[in-house]
Short mmCIF file of C-alpha atoms and ligand atoms in Angstrom, two decimals:
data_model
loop_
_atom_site.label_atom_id
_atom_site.label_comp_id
_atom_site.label_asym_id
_atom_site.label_seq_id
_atom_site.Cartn_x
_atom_site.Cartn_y
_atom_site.Cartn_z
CA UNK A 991 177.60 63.39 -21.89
CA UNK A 992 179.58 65.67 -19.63
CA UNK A 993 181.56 68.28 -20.18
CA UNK A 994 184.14 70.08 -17.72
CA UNK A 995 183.76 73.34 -19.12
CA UNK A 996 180.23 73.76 -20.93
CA UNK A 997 178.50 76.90 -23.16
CA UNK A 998 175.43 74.63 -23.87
CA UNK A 999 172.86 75.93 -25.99
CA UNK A 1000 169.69 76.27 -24.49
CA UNK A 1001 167.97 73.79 -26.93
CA UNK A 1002 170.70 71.31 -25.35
CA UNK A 1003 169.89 71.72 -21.30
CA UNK A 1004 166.32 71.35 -22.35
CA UNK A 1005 166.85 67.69 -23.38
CA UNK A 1006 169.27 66.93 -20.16
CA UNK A 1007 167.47 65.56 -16.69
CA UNK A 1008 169.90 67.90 -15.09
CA UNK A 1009 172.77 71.20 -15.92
CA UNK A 1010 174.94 72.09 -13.50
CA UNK A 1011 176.67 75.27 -14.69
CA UNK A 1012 179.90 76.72 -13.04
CA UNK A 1013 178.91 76.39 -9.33
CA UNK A 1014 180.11 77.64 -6.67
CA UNK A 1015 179.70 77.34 -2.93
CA UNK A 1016 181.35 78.76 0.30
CA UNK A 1017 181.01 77.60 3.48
CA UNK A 1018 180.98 81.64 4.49
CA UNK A 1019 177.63 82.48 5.63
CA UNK A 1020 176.93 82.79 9.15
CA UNK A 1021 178.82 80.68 11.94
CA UNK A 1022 180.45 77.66 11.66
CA UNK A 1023 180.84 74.46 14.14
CA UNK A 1024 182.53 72.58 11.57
CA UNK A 1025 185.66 71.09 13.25
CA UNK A 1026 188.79 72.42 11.25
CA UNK A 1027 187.24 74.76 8.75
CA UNK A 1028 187.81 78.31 8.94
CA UNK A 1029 184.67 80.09 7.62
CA UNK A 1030 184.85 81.32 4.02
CA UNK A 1031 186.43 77.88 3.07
CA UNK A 1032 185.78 77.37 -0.74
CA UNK A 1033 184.16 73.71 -0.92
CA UNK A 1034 182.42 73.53 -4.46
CA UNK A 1035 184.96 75.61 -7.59
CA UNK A 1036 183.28 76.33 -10.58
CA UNK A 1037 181.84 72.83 -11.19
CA UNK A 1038 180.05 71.98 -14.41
CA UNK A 1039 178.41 68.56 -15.56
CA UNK A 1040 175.20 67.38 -16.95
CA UNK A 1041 173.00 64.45 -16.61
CA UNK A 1042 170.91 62.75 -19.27
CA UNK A 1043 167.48 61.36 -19.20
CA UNK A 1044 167.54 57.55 -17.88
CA UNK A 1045 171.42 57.69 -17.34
CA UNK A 1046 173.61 57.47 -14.48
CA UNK A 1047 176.09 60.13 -14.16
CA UNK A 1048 178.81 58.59 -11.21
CA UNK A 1049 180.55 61.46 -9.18
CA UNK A 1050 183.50 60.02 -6.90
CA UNK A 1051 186.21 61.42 -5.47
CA UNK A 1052 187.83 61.01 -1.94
CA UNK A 1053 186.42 61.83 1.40
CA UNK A 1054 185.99 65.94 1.99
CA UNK A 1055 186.35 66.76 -1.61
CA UNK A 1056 183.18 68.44 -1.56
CA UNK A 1057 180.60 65.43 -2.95
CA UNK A 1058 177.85 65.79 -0.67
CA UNK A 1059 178.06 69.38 -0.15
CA UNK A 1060 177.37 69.33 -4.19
CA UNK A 1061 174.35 67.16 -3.13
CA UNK A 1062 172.91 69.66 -0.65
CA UNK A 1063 173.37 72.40 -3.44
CA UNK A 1064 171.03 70.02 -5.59
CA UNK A 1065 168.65 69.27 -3.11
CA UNK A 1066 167.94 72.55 -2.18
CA UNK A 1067 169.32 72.34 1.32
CA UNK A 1068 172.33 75.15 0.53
CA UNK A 1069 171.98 78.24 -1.84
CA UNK A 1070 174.62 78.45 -4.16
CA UNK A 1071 177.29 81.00 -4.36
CA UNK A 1072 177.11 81.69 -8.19
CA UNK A 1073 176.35 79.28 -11.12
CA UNK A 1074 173.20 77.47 -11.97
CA UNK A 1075 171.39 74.93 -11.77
CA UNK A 1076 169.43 73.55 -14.64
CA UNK A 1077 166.66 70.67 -13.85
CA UNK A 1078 164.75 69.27 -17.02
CA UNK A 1079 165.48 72.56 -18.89
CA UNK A 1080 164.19 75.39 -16.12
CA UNK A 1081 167.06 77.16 -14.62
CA UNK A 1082 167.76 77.96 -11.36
CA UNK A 1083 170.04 80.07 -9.20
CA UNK A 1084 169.36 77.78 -6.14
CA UNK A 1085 167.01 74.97 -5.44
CA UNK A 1086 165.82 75.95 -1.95
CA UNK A 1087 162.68 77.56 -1.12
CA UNK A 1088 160.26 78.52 -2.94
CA UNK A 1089 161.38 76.63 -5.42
CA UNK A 1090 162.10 73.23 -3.21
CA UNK A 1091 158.72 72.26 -3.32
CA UNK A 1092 158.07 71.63 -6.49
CA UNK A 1093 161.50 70.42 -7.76
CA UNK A 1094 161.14 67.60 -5.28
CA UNK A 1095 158.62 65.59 -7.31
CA UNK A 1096 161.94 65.83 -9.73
CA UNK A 1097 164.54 65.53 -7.45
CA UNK A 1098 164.97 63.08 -4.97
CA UNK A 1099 167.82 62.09 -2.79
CA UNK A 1100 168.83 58.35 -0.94
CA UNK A 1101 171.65 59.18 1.33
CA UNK A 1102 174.28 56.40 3.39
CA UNK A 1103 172.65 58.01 6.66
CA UNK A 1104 169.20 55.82 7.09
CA UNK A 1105 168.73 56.43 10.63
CA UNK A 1106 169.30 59.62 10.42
CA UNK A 1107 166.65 60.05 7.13
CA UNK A 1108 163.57 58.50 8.65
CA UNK A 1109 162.02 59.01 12.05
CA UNK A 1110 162.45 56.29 14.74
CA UNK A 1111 159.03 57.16 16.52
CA UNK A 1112 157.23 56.29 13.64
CA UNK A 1113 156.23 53.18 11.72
CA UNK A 1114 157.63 53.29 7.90
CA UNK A 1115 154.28 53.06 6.99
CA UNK A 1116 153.31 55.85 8.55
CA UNK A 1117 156.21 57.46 6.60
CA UNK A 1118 155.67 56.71 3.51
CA UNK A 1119 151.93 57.69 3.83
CA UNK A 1120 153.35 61.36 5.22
CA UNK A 1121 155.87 61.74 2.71
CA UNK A 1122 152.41 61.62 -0.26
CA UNK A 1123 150.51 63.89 1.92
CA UNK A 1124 153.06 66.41 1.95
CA UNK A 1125 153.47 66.16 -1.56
CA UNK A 1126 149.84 66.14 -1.86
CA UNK A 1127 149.73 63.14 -4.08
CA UNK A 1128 147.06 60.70 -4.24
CA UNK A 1129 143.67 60.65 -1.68
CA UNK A 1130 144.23 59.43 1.77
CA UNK A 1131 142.52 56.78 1.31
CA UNK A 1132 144.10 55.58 -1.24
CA UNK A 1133 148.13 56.45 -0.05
CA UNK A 1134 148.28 53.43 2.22
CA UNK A 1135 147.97 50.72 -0.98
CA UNK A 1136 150.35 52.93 -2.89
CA UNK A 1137 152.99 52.92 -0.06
CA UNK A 1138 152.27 49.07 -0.74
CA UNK A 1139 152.83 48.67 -4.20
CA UNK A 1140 156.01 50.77 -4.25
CA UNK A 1141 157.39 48.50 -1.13
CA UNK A 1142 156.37 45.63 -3.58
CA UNK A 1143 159.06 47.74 -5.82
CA UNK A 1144 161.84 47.07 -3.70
CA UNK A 1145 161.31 43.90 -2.25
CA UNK A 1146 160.21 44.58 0.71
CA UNK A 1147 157.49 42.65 2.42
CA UNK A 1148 154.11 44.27 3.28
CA UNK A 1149 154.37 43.82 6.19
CA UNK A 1150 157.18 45.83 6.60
CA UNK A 1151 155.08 49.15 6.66
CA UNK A 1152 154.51 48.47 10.19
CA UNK A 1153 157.87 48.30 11.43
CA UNK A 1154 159.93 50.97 13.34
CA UNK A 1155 162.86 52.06 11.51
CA UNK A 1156 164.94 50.12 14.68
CA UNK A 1157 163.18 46.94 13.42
CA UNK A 1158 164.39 46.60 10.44
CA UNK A 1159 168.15 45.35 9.17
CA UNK A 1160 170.30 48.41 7.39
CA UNK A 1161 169.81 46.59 3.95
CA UNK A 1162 166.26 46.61 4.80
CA UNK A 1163 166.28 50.45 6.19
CA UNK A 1164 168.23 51.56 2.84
CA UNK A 1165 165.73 50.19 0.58
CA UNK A 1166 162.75 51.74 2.48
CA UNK A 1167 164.66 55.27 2.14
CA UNK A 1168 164.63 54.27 -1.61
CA UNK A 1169 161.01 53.34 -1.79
CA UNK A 1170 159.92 56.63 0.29
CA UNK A 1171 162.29 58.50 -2.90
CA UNK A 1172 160.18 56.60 -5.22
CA UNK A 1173 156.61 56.84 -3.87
CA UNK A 1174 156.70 60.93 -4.94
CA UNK A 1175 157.46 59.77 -8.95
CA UNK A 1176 161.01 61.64 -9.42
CA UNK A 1177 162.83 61.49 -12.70
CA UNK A 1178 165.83 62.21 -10.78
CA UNK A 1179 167.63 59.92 -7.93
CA UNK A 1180 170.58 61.74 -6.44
CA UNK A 1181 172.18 58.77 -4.46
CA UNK A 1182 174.68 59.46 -1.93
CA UNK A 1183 177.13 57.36 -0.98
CA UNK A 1184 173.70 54.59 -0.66
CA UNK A 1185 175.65 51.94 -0.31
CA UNK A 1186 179.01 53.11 2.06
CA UNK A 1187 177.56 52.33 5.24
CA UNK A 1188 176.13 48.24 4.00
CA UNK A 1189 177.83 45.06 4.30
CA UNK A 1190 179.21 43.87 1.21
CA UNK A 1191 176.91 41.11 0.07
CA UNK A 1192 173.83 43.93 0.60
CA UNK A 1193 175.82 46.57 -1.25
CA UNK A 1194 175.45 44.42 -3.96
CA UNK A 1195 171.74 43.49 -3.65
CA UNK A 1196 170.77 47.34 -3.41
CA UNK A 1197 172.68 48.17 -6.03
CA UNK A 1198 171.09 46.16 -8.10
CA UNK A 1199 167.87 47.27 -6.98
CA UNK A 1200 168.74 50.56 -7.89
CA UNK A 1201 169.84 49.25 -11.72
CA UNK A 1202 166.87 47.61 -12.13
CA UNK A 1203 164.57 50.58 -10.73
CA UNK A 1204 166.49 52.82 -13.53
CA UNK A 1205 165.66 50.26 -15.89
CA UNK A 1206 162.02 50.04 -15.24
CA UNK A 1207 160.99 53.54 -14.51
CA UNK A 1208 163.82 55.06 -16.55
CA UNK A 1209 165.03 57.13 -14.09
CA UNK A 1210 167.94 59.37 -13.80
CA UNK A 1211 170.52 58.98 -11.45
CA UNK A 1212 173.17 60.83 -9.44
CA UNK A 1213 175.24 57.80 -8.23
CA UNK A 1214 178.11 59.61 -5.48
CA UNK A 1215 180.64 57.92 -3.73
CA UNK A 1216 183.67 57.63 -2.89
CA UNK A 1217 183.89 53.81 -4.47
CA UNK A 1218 185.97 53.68 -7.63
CA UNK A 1219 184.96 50.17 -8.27
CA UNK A 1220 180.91 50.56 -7.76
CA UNK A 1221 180.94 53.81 -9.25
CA UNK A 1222 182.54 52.24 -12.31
CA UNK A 1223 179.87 49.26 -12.00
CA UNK A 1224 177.02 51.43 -11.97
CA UNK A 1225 177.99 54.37 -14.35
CA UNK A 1226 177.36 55.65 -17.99
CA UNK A 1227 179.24 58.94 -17.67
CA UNK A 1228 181.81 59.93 -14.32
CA UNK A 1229 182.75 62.98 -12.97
CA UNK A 1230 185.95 62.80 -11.10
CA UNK A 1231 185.96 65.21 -8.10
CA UNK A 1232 189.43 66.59 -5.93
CA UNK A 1233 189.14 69.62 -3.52
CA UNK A 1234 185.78 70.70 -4.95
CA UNK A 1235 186.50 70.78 -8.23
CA UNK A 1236 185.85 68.51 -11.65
CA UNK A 1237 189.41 67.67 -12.87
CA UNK A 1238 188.20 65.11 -15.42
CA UNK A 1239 185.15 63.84 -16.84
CA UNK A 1240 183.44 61.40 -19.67
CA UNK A 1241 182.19 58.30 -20.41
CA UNK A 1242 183.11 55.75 -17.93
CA UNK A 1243 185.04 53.49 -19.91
CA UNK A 1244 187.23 56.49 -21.38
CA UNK A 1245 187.88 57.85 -18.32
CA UNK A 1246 189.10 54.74 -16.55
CA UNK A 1247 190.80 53.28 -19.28
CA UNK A 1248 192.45 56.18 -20.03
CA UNK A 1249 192.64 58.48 -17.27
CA UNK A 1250 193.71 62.14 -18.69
CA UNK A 1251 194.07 63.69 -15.62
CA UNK A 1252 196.86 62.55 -12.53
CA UNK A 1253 194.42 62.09 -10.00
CA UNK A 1254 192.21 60.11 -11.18
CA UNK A 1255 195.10 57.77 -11.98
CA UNK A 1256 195.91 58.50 -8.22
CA UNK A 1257 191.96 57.05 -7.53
CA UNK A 1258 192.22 54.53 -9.63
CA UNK A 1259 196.12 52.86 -8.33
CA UNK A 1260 194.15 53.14 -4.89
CA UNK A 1261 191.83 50.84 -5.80
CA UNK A 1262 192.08 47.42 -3.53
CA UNK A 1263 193.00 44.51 -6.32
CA UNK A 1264 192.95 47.66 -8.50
CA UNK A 1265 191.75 45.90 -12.10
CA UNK A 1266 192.25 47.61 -15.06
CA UNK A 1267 190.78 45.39 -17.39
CA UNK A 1268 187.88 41.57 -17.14
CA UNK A 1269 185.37 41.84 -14.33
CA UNK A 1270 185.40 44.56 -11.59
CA UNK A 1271 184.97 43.19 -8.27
CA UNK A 1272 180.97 45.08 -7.88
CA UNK A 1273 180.32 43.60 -11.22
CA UNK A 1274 181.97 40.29 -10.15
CA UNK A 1275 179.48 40.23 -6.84
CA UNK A 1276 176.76 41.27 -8.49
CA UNK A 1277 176.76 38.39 -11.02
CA UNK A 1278 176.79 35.95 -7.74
CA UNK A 1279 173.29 37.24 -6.71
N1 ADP B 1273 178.82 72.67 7.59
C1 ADP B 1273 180.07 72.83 7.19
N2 ADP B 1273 180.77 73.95 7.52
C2 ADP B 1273 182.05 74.11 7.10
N3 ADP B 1273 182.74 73.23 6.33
C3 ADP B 1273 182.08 72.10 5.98
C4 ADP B 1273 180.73 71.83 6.38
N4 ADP B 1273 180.36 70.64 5.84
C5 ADP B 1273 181.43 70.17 5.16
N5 ADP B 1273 182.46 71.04 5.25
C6 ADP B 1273 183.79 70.88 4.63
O1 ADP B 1273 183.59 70.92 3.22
C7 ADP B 1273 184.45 69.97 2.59
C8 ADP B 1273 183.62 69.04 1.76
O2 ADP B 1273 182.83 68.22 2.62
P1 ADP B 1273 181.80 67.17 2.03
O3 ADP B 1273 180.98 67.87 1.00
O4 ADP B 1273 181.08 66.56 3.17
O5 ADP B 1273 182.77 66.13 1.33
P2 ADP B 1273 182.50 64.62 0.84
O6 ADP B 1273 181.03 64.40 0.79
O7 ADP B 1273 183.16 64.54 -0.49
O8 ADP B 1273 183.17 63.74 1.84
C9 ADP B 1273 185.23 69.28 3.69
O9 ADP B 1273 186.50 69.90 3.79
C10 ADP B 1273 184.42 69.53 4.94
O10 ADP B 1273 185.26 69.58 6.05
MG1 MG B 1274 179.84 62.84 1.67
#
């Protein structure tokens, strides 16, 4: 479960996937080309939540509250200000270098950007096979038939290995950046926005890809975005995000049942045919597929 404010015991973090304990992050260091933002500008306040083993843990909140500049904090791409960061009981003060290496067969991201994620001068394959060589996982002789078997995971054809990132549909792209997450074995799936940037009938199909990979592998997952309605679909616990900090957090139902805090009754009254109760619209298309 989360909580907003947390002194966990340590015997407590060790059975969590993931701890994140009262971070914080400025965007102060060095220069910034960031249209609008004066430097020193205070994106992530004293956030705390926790992840369990084999759940999903939904973060949402609107656009520039601070989401995927928590995700770069987790990946290891930003050092945190203060705070920690606790992955599978080991705690951390950041997650970049040295320490990046090895968290990475933990931690894995899928973000909305899948052009931007893979290289367009090189075949998926090619990829995928890279991506277990710099991991140093398996023999290279061997790498090629395990890039197959985890494109076999999502769907994907075979065949598809060959392809240039160009060649292949966004649906298809998205689900490659999943598979290339996969092929290193992570417990942890920190999803960003995955699904903003597909057509609605795909959404659907790769989020259920994504249920179904939890399922079988029992993986953990950081589901962000900025979708009430999937977020809700796809989540055991939320944690409700506004101008980089948690205002409310809990088990899914609770929370949007019987929202505690004003904005995420604010998020939830936004909501396009805005439900409170029978199917959800996600859960509604999903059942169609
Ligand atoms: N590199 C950067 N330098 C300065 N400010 C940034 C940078 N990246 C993001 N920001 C600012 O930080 C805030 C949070 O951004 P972001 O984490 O991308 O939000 P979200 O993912 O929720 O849309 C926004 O106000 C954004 O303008
Ligand atoms: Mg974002």
């Amino acid at each position: 479960m989360i909580a907003e404010k947390r002194t966990s015991p340590d015997t407590q973090e060790a059975n969590l996937a993931l701890a994140v304990n009262h971070l914080q992050f400025s965007y102060s260091a060095g220069f910034s080309l960031w249209p609008g933002c004066a430097k020193g500008f205070h994106a992530i306040r004293d956030v705390s939540l926790t992840l369990k083993p084999g759940e999903t843990l939904g973060l949402v909140g609107e656009s520039g509250c601070g989401k995927s500049t928590l995700a770069s904090l987790l990946c290891g791409d930003r050092i945190p200000t203060s705070g920690e960061i606790t992955l599978f009981g080991r705690r951390f003060k950041s997650l970049m270098k040295p320490n990046r290496r090895g968290l990475a067969k933990h931690l894995q991201v899928v973000s909305q950007d899948t052009m931007g994620a893979l290289d367009p001068r090189r075949s998926v394959g090619h990829q995928m096979v890279e991506t277990l060589a710099i991991h140093g996982i398996g023999y290279p002789a061997s790498r090629l038939d395990r890039a197959a078997e985890t494109f076999k995971a999502v769907s994907l054809p075979v065949s598809a290995l060959q392809k240039f990132p160009h060649q292949l549909s966004g649906g298809q792209r998205q689900r490659v950046a999943i598979a290339r997450a996969l092929i290193v074995e992570p417990q942890i799936l920190l999803c960003d926005e995955p699904v903003s940037a597909l057509d609605v009938s795909v959404q659907a199909q790769v989020l259920n890809l994504l249920l179904e990979l939890q399922r079988a592998r029992g993986l953990s997952l950081l589901f962000i975005s900025h979708d009430v309605r999937v977020v809700r679909h796809v989540s055991h616990c939320v944690a409700i995000m506004e101008a980089g900090r948690i205002v409310e957090a809990g088990p899914t139902e609770r929370v949007f049942s019987r929202p505690a805090h004003p904005y995420t009754a604010k998020l939830l009254s936004a909501v396009p045919h805005g439900r409170r109760s029978g199917p959800r619209p996600a859960a509604a298309m999903l059942e169609t597929l």
